[in-house]
Short mmCIF file of C-alpha atoms and ligand atoms in Angstrom, two decimals:
data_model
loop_
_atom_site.label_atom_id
_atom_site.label_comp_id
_atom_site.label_asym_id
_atom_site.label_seq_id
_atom_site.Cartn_x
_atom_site.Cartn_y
_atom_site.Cartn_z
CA UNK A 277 -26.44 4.81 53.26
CA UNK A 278 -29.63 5.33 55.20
CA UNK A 279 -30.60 6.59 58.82
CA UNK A 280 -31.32 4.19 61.56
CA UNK A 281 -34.37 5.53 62.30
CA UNK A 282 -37.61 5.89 60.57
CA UNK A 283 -38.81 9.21 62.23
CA UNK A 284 -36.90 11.79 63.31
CA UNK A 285 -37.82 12.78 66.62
CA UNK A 286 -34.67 14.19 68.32
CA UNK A 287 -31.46 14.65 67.93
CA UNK A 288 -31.27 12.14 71.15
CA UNK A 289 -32.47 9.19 69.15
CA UNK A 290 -29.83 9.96 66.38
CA UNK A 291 -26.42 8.14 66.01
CA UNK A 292 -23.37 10.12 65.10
CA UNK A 293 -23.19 8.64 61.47
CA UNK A 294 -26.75 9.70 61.04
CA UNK A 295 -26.07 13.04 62.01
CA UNK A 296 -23.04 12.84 59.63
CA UNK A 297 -25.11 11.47 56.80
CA UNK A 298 -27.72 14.56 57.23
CA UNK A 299 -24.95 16.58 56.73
CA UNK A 300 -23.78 15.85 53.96
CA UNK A 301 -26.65 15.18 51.95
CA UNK A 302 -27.62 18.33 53.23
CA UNK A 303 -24.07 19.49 51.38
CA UNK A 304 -25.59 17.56 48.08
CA UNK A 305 -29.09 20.00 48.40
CA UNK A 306 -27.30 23.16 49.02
CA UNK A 307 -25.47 22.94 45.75
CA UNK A 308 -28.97 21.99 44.06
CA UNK A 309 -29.96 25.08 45.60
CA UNK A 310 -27.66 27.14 44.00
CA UNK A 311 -28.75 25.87 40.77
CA UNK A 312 -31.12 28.26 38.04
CA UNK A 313 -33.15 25.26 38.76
CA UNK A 314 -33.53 24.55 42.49
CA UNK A 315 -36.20 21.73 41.77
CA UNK A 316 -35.53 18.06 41.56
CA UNK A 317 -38.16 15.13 41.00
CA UNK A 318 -37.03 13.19 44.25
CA UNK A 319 -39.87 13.00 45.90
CA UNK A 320 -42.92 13.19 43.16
CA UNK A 321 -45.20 10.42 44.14
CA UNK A 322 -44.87 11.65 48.17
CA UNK A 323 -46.93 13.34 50.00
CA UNK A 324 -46.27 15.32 53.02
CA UNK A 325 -48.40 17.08 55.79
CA UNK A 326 -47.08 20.17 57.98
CA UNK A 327 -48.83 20.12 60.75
CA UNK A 328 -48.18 23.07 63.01
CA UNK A 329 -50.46 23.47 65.72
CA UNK A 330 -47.91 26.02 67.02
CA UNK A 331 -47.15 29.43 65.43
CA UNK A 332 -43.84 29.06 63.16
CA UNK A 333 -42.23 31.47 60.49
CA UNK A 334 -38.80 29.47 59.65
CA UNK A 335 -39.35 26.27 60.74
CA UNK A 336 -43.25 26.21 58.66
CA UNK A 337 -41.76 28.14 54.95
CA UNK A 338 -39.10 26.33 55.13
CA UNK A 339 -40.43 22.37 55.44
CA UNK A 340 -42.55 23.67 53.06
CA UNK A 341 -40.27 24.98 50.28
CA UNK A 342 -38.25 21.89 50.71
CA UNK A 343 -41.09 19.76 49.76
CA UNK A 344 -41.61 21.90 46.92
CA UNK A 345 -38.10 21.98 45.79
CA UNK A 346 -38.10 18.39 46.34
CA UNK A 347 -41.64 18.22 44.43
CA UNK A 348 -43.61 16.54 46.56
CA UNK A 349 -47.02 16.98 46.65
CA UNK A 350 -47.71 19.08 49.94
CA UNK A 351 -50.56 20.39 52.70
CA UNK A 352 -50.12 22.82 55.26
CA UNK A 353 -52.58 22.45 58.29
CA UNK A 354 -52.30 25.20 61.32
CA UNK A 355 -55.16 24.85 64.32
CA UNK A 356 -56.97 28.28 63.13
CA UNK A 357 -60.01 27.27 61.22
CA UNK A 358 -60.04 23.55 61.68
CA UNK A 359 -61.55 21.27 63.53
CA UNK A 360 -59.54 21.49 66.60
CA UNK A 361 -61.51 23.90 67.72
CA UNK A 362 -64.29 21.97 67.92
CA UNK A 363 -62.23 19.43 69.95
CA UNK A 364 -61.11 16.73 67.79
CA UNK A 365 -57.52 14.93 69.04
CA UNK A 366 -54.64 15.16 67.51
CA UNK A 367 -54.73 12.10 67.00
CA UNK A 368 -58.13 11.88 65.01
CA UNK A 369 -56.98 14.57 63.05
CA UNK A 370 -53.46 12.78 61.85
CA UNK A 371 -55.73 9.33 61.06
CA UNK A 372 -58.13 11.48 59.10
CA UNK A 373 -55.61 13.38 57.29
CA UNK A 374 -53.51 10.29 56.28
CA UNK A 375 -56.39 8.41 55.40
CA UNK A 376 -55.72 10.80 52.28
CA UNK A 377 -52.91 8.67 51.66
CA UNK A 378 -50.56 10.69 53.02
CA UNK A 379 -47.10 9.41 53.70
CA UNK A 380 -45.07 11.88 56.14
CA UNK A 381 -46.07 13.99 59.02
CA UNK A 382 -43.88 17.36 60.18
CA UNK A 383 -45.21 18.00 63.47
CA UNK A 384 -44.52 21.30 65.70
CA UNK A 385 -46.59 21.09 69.35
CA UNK A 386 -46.74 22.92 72.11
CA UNK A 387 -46.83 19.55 74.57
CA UNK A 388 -42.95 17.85 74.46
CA UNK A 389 -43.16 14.37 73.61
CA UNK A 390 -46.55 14.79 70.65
CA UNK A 391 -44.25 13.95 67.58
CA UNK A 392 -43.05 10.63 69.91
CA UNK A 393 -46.67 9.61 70.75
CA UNK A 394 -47.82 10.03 66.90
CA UNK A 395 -44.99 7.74 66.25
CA UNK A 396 -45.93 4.98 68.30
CA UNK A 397 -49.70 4.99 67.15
CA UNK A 398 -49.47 5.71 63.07
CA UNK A 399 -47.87 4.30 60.57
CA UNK A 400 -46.05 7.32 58.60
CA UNK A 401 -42.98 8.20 59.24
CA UNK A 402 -43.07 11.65 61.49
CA UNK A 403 -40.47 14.66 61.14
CA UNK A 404 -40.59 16.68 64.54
CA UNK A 405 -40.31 20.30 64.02
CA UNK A 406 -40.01 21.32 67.54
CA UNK A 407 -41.76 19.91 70.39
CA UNK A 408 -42.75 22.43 73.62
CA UNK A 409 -39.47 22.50 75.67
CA UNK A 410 -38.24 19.36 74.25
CA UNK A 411 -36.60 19.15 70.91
CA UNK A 412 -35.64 21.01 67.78
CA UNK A 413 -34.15 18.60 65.28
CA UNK A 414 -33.83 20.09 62.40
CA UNK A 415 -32.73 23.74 63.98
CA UNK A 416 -29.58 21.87 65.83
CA UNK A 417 -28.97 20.44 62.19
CA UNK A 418 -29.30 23.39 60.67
CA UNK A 419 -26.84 25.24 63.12
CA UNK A 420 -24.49 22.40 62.77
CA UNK A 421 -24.14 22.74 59.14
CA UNK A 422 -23.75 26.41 59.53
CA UNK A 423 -20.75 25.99 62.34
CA UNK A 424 -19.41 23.33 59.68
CA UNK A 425 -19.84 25.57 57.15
CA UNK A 426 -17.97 28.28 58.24
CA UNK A 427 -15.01 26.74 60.19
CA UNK A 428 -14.86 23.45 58.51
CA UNK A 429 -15.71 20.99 61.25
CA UNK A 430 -17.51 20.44 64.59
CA UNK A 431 -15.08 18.29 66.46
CA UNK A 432 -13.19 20.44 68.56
CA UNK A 433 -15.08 23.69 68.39
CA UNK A 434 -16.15 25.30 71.35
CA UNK A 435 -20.25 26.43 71.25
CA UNK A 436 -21.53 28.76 74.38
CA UNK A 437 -25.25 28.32 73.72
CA UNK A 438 -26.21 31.51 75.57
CA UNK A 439 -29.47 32.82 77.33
CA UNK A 440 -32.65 30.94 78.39
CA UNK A 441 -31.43 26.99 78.63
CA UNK A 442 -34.39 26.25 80.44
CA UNK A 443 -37.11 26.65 78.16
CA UNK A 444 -35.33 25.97 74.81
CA UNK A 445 -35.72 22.70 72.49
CA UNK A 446 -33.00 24.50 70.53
CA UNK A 447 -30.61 24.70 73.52
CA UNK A 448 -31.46 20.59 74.04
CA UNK A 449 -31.48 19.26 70.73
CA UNK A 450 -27.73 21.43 69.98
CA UNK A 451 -26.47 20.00 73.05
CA UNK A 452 -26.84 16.43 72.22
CA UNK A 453 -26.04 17.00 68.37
CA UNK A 454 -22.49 18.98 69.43
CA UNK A 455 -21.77 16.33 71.91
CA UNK A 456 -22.73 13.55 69.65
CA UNK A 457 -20.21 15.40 67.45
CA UNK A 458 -17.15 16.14 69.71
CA UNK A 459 -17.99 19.44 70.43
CA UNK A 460 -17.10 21.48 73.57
CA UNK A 461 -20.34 23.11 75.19
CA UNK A 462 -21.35 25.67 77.66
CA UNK A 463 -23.97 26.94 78.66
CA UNK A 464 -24.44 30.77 79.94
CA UNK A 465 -27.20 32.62 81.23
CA UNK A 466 -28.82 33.69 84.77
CA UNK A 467 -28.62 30.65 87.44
CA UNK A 468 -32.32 31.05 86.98
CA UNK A 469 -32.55 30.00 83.66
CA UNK A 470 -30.30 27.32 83.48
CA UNK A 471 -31.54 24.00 85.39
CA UNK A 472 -29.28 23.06 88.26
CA UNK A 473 -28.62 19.11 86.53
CA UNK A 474 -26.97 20.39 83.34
CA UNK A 475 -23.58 19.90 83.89
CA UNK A 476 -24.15 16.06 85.68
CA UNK A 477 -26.35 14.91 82.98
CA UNK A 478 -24.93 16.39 79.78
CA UNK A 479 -21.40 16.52 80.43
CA UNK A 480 -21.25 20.87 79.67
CA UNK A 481 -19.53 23.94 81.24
CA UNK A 482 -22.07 26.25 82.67
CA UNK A 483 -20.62 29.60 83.02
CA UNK A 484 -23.02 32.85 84.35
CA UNK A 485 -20.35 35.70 83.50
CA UNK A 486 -21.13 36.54 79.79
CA UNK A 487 -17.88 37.90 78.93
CA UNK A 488 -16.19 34.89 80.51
CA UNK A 489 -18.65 32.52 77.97
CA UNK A 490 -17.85 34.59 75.17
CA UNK A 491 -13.88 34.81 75.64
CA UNK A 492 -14.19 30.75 75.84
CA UNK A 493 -16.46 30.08 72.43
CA UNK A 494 -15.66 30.10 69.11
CA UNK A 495 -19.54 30.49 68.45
CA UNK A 496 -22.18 32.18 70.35
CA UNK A 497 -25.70 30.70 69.69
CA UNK A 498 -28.13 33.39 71.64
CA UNK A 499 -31.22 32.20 72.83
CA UNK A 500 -34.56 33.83 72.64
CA UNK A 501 -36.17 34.82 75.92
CA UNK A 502 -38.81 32.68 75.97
CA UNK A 503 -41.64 34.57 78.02
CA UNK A 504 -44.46 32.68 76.71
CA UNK A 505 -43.11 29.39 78.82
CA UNK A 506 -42.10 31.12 81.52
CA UNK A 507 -44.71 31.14 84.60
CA UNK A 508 -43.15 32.68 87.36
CA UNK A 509 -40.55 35.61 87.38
CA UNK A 510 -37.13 34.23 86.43
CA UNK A 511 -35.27 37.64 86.58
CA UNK A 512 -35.61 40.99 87.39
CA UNK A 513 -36.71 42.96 83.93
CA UNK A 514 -35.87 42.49 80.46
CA UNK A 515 -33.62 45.39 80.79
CA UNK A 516 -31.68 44.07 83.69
CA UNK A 517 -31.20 40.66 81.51
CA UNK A 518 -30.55 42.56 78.36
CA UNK A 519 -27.73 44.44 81.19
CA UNK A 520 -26.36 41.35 81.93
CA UNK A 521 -26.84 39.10 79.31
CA UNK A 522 -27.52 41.23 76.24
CA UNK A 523 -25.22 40.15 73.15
CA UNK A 524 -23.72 43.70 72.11
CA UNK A 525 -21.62 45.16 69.78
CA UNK A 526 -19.18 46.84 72.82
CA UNK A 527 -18.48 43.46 74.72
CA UNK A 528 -17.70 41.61 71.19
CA UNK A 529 -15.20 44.21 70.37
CA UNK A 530 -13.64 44.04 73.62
CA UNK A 531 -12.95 40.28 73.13
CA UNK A 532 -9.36 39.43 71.67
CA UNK A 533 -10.91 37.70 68.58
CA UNK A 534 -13.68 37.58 66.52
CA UNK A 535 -16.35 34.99 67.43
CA UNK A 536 -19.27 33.35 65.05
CA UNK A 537 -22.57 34.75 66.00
CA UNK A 538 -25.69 32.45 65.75
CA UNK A 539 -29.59 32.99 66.60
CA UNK A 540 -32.40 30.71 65.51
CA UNK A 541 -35.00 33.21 65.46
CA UNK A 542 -37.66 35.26 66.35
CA UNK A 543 -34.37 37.42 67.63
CA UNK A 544 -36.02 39.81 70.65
CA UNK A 545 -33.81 42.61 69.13
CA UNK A 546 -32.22 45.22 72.36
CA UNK A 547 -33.22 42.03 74.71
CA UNK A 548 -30.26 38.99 73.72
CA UNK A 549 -28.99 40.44 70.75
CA UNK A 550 -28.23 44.05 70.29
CA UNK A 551 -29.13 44.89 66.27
CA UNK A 552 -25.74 46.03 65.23
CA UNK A 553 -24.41 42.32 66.52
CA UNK A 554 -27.94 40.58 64.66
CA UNK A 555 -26.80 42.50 61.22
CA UNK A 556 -23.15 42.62 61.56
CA UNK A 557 -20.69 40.10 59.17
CA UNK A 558 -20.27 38.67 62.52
CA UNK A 559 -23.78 37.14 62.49
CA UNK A 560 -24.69 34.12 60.25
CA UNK A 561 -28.25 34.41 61.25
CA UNK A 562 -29.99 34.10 57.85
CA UNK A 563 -27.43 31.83 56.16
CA UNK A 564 -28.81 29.64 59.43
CA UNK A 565 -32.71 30.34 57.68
CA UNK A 566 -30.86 29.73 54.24
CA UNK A 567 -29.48 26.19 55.20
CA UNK A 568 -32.82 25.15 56.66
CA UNK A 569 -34.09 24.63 53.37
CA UNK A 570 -31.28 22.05 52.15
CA UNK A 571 -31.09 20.27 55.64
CA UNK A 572 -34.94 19.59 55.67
CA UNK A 573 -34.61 18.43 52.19
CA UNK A 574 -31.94 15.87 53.41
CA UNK A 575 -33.87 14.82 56.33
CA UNK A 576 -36.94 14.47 54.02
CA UNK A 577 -35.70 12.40 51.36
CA UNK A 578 -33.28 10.31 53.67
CA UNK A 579 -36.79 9.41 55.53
CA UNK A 580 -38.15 8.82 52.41
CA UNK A 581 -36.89 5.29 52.00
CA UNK A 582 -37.54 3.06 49.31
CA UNK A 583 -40.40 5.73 48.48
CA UNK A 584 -37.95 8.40 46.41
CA UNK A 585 -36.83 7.93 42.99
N1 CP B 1234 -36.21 28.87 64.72
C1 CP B 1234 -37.54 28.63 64.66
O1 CP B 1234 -38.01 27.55 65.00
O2 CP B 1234 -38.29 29.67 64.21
P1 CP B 1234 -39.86 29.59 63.94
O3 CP B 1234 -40.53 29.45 65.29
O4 CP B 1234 -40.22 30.87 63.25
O5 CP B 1234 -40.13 28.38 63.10
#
């Protein structure tokens, strides 16, 4: 089987048997994973750039390791000390790098839509790894696996993807991947946060009464406050959201059952997420980081084409 794409841009782009495919490879990599040996030739005579001109703690280790555990040869390349301070394009620096013979490019940007315009104007095969307020790929993946991980399937499970809609690539990229997927979605947060078209355009609940979200969901998947995008005042104080909005250990007691608690990181711990909920058996926070690793291997080597062994 093989995708029907040669980048992976978005989740948007993605058909449902792709998404299924990525999945379980990603299934076939975990078990490698578990293995005394977690390497596997697959991808020996490829080489792979990770280009993050954005900062990146998961997403960066973890593309990374999987091209190590995959053994391809790999380069990491972040904006501090090269030339893109001294102005060169992005661009000029992806034709100079793959002039290297380099096959694949993972590409996190600040501006939405840099992975797609690489893709039109090089010839490797591009892996986005989150694009400004646009897409995270491989993080709706990787909570996918995790939700199918723990209860077994997708279809049918109701997500409340909780917190700042607005400025989240995660928020987008899990909303197309649960829908793709016959999930049920809402999405919960301040009206402020959560753009007026959601519900027309992608078909989701939008609910602004926390408690009311949570007592719907099966899984919770708590956004980040994002207060590096935001440019104007969106709410009152990060207390008064943590108030309202705050994930703690009191409301999830008070619910009548006991909901799966997801977070794709850098948690602002006391803001979304209280840190009794972040490091409670509730949470599957870092199996989420864990199953990063096997998912980016899948999308990796299914990208790979006739290039893997
Ligand atoms: N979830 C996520 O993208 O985290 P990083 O920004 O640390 O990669």
């Amino acid at each position: 089987m093989q995708l029907s794409t040669k980048h992976l841009l978005g989740i948007r782009d993605l058909q449902p048997s792709d998404i299924q495919l990525i999945l379980d490879t990603t299934s076939q990599f975990k078990e490698v994973l578990q293995r005394p040996i977690k390497k596997v030739p697959t991808l020996r005579d490829v080489t792979i750039v990770n280009l993050f001109y954005e900062s990146s703690t998961r997403t960066r280790i973890s593309f990374e390791l999987a091209e190590k555990r995959l053994s391809a040869d790999t380069i990491n390349f972040t904006t501090s000390g090269s030339s893109v301070s001294k102005g060169e394009t992005l661009l000029d620096t992806v034709n100079n790098i793959l002039s290297m013979k380099v096959d694949m490019v993972v590409l996190r940007h600040s501006a939405s839509g840099a992975p797609h315009f690489l893709a039109k104007h090089v010839p490797a095969a591009i892996v986005n790894a989150g694009d400004g307020i646009n897409e995270h790929p491989t993080q709706a993946l990787l909570d996918a696996f995790s939700i199918r991980e723990h209860l077994g399937e997708i279809k049918g499970k109701k997500v409340a993807i909780i917190g700042d809609i607005m400025h989240s690539r995660v928020a987008l990229s899990n909303i197309y991947l649960l829908k793709k997927m016959g999930a049920e979605v809402t999405v919960a947060g301040p009206p402020t946060l959560i753009p007026k078209y959601m519900k027309e355009a992608f078909d989701v609940r939008v609910e602004y009464n926390l408690k009311k979200a949570l007592e719907w969901c099966d899984v919770a998947n708590v956004l980040r406050i994002q207060l590096e995008r935001q440019n104007q005042v969106l709410f009152s104080s990060l207390r008064e959201y943590s108030l309202a909005y705050g994930v703690t250990k009191k409301i999830l007691d008070s619910l009548d059952k006991r909901i799966m608690i997801m977070h794709p990181g850098p948690i602002n711990r006391g803001v979304e997420l209280d840190s009794d909920v972040a490091d409670s058996k509730q949470s599957v926070i870092l199996q989420q980081v864990e199953n990063g690793v096997a998912v980016r291997m899948a999308i990796l080597y299914l990208l790979s084409g006739g290039k893997a062994e």
